[in-house]
Short mmCIF file of C-alpha atoms in Angstrom, two decimals:
data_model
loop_
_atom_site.label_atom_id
_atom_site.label_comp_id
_atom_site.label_asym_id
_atom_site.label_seq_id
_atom_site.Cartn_x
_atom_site.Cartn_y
_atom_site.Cartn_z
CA UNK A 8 172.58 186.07 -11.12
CA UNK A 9 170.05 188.43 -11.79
CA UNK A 10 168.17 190.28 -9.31
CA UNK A 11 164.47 189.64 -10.43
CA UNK A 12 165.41 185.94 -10.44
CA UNK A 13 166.58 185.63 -6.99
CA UNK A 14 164.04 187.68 -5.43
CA UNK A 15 161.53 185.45 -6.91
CA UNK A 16 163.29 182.21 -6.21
CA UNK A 17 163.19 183.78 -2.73
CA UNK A 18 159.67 184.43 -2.46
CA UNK A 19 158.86 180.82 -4.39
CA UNK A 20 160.77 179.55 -1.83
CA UNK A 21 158.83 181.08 0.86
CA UNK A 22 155.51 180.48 0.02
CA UNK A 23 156.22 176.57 -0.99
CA UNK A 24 158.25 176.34 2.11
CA UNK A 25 155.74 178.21 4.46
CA UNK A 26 153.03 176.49 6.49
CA UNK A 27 151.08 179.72 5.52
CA UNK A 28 151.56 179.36 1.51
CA UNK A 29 150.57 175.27 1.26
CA UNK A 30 147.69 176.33 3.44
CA UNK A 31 146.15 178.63 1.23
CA UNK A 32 146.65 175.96 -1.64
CA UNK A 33 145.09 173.22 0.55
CA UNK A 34 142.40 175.39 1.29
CA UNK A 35 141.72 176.42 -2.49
CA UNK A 36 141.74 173.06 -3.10
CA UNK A 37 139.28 172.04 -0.52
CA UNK A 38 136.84 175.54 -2.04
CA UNK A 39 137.63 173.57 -5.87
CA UNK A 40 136.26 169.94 -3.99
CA UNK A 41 133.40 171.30 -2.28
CA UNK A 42 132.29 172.86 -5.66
CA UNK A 43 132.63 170.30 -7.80
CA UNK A 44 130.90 167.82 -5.27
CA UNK A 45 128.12 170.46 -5.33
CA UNK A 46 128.13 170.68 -8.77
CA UNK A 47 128.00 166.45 -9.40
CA UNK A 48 125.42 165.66 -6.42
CA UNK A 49 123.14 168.52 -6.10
CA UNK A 50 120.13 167.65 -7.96
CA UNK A 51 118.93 171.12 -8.87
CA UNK A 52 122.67 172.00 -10.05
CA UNK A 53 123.53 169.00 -11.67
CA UNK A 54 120.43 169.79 -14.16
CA UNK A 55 122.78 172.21 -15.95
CA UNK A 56 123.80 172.09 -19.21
CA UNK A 57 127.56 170.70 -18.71
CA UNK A 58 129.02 173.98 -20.39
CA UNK A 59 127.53 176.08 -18.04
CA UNK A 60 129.19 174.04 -15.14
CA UNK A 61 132.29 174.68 -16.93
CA UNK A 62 131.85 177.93 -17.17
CA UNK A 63 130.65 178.52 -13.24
CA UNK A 64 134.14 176.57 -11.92
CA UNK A 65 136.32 178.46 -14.55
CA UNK A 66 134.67 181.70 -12.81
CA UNK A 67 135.35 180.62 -9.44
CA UNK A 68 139.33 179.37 -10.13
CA UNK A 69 139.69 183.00 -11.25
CA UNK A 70 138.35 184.37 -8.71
CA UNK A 71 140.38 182.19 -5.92
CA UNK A 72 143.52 182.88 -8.15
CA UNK A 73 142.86 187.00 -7.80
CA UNK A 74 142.36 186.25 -3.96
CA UNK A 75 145.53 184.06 -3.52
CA UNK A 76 147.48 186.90 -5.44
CA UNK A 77 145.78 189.60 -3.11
CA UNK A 78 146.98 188.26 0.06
CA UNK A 79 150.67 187.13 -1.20
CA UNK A 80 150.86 190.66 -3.32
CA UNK A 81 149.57 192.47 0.44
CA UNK A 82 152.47 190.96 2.24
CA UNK A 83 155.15 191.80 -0.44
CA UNK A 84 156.53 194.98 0.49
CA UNK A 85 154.28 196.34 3.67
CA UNK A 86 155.60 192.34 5.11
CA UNK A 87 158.73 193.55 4.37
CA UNK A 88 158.36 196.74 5.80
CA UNK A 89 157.00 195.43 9.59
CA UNK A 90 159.27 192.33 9.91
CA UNK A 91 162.04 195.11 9.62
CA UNK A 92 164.10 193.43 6.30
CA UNK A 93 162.74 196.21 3.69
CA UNK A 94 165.48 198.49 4.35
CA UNK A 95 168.45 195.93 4.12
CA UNK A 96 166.12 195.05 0.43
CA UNK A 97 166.36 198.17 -0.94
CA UNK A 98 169.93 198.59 0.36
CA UNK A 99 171.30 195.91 -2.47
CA UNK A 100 171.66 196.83 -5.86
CA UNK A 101 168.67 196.61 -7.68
CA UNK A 102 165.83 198.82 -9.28
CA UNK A 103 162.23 199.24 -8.21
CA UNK A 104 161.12 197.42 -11.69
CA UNK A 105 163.29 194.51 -10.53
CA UNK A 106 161.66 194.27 -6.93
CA UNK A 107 158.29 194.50 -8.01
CA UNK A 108 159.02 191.70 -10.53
CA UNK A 109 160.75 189.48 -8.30
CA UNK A 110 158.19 190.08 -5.87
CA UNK A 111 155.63 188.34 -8.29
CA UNK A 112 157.89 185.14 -8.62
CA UNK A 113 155.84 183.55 -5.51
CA UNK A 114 152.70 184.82 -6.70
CA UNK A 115 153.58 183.38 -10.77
CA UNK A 116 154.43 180.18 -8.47
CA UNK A 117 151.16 179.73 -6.63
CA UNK A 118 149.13 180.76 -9.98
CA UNK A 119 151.03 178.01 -11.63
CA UNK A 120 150.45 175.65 -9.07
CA UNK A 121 146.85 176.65 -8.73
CA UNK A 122 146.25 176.31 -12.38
CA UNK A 123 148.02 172.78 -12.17
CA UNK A 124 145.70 171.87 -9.08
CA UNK A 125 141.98 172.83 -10.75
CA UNK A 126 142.73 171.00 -13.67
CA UNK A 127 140.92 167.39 -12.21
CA UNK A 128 137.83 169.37 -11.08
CA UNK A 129 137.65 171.23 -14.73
CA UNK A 130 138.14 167.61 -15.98
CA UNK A 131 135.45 165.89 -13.56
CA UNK A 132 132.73 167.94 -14.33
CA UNK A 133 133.47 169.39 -18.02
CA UNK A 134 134.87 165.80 -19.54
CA UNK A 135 131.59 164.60 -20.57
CA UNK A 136 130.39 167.73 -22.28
CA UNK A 137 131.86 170.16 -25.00
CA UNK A 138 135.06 172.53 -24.90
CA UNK A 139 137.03 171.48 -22.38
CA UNK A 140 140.18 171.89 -23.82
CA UNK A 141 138.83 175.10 -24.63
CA UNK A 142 137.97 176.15 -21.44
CA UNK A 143 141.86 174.82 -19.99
CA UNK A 144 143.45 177.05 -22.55
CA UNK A 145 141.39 179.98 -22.18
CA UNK A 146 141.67 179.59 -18.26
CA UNK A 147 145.35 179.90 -18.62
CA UNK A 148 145.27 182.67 -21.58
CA UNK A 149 142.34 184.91 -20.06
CA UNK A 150 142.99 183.68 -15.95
CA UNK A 151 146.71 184.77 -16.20
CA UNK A 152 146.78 188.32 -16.96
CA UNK A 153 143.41 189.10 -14.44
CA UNK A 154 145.26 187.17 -11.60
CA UNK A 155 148.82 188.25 -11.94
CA UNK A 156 147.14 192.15 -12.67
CA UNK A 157 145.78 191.36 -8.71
CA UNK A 158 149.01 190.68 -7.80
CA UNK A 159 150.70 193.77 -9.09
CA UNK A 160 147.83 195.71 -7.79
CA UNK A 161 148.42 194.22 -4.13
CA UNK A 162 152.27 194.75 -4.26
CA UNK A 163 151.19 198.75 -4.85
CA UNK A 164 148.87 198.86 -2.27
CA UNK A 165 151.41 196.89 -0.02
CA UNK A 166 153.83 199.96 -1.03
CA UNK A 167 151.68 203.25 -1.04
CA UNK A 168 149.55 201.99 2.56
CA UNK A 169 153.06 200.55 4.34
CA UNK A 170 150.84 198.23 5.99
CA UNK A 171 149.31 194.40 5.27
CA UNK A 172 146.26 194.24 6.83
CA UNK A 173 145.34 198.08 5.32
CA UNK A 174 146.45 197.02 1.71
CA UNK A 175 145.00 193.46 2.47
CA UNK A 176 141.62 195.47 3.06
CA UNK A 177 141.78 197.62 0.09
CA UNK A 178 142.23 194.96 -2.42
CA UNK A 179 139.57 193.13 -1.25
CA UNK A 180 137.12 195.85 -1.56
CA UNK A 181 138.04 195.98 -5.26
CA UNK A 182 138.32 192.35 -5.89
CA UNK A 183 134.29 191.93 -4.53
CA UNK A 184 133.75 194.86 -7.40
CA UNK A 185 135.10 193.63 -9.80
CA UNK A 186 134.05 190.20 -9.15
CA UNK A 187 130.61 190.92 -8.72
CA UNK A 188 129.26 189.86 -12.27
CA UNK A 189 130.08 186.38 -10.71
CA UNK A 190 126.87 186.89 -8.31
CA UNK A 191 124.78 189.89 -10.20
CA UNK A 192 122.08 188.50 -12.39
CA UNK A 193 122.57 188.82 -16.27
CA UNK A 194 119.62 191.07 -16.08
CA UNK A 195 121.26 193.75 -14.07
CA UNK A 196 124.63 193.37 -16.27
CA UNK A 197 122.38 194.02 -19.46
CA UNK A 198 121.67 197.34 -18.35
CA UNK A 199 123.35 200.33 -19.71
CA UNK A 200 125.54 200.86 -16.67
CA UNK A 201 126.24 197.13 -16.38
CA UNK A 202 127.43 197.17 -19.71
CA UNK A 203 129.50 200.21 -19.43
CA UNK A 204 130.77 198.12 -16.25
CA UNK A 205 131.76 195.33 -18.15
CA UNK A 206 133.82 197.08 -20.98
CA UNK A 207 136.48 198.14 -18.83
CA UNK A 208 135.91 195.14 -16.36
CA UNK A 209 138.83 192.60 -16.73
CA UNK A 210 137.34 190.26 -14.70
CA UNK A 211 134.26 190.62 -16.72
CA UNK A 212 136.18 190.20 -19.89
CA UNK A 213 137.14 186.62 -18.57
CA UNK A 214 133.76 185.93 -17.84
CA UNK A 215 132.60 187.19 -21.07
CA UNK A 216 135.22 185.10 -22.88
CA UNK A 217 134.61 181.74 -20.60
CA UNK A 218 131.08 182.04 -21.56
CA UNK A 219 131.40 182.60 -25.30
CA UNK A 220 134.06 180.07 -25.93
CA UNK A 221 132.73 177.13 -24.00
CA UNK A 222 129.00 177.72 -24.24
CA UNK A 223 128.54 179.31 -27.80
CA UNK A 224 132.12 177.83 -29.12
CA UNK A 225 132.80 181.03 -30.40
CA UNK A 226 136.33 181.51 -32.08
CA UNK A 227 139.20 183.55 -31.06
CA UNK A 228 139.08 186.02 -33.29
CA UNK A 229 135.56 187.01 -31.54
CA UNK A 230 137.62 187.40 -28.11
CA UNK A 231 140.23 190.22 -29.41
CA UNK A 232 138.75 193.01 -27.61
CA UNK A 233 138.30 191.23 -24.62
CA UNK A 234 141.73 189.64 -24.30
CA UNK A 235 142.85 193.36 -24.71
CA UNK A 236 141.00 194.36 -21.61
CA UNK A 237 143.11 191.79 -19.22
CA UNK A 238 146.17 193.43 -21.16
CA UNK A 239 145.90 196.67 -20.14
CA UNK A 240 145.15 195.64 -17.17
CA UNK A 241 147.91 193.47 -16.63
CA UNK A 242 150.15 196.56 -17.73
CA UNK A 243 148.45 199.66 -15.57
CA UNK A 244 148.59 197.60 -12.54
CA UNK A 245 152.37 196.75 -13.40
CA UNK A 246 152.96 200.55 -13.75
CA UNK A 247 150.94 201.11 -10.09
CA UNK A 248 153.36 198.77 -8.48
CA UNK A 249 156.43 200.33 -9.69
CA UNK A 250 154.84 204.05 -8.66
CA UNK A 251 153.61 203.00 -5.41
CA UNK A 252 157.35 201.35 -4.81
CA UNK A 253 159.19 204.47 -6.21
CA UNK A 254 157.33 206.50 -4.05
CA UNK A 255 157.24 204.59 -0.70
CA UNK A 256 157.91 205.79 2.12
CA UNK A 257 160.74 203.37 4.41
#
């Protein structure tokens, strides 16, 4: 069988077998709950228009997707490394492009699951209003390549730092950057730097794309650019991961 698959049935395995992996779903799910209950009985919040709601909770599912991917990519190799079953890893016959890619089975398993779970809350508060199978197809065309880009950007850190907690840290730091046009006011992303910010943002080009498409039902052809951000960054943090794991040290 080959290699990538069985490294990532492993690690699917793993994380829908662990106490640890269902209990960052549970919790996500509890964060998605909380939200939409917010969302639905808070008087001040419920005044908003229904697309912007929709456009707040696809924000937020991205944004718990890039964390879930953080801490599973963290663990990948450094995990590996501590609990002493890297070197017997790297001793089988496979290449550093098919670890890093099996390593992101799990994480393409808890995205998937994810995705699967926030569907009801994008439902309960978007069914009454405009776009929402707009907004479930652009959460899985635009969400994918931001949250699986975490991932590979984890698994590198994981490699280059040797250690979870370390690479757990770093990614973090970056995640609250580039997740910050979630809490910034549109006033401060307007500005010349905030723009400049959000060109080579991919989080921002989800954002950007959420917004257009479900509050100003803008077409696809409009979200090109965009949609090209997440790409690249889906493919530079692919090429990190296989760096950082190339040049580990055991």
């Amino acid at each position: 069988m080959n290699p990538i698959i069985l490294i990532a049935s492993k690690e699917s395995g793993e994380l829908l077998g662990s106490g640890r992996g269902l209990g960052w779903l549970l919790a996500l799910s509890v964060i998605l709950s909380v939200l939409a209950l917010l969302l639905v009985s808070n008087t001040e919040l419920s005044l908003l228009d229904n697309a912007q709601v929709v456009y707040m909770v696809m924000g937020t599912i991205t944004a718990l997707g890039g964390l879930l991917a953080l801490v599973l990519g963290s663990d990948a190799i450094a995990g590996e490394k501590e609990r002493g079953t890297l070197i017997p890893l790297l001793l089988t016959p496979l290449t550093t492009t098919q670890m890093v890619l099996g390593k992101m089975g799990g994480q393409v398993v808890a995205w998937v699951l994810m995705y699967a779970l926030s569907l009801p809350y994008l439902w309960a508060v978007g069914s009454s209003g405009q776009n929402l199978v707009q907004a479930i197809a652009y959460l899985a065309l635009f969400g994918t390549p931001v949250v699986l880009g975490f991932g590979f950007y984890a698994i590198g850190l994981s490699a280059r730092f040797g250690n979870v907690r370390t690479a757990l840290l770093a990614a973090l730091i970056t995640l609250m950057l580039l997740a910050s046009p979630l809490l910034i006011g549109p006033s401060l992303r307007q500005s010349t730097l905030g723009k400049l910010f959000d060109m080579v943002n991919p989080f921002s080009a989800a954002l950007n794309t959420f917004d257009s498409v479900v509050i100003d039902s803008q077409p696809f052809s409009m979200q090109l650019g965009r949609f090209s951000v997440t790409l690249i960054w889906l493919a530079l943090t692919l090429w990190f991961a296989r760096r950082s794991a190339q040049a580990m040290e055991i």
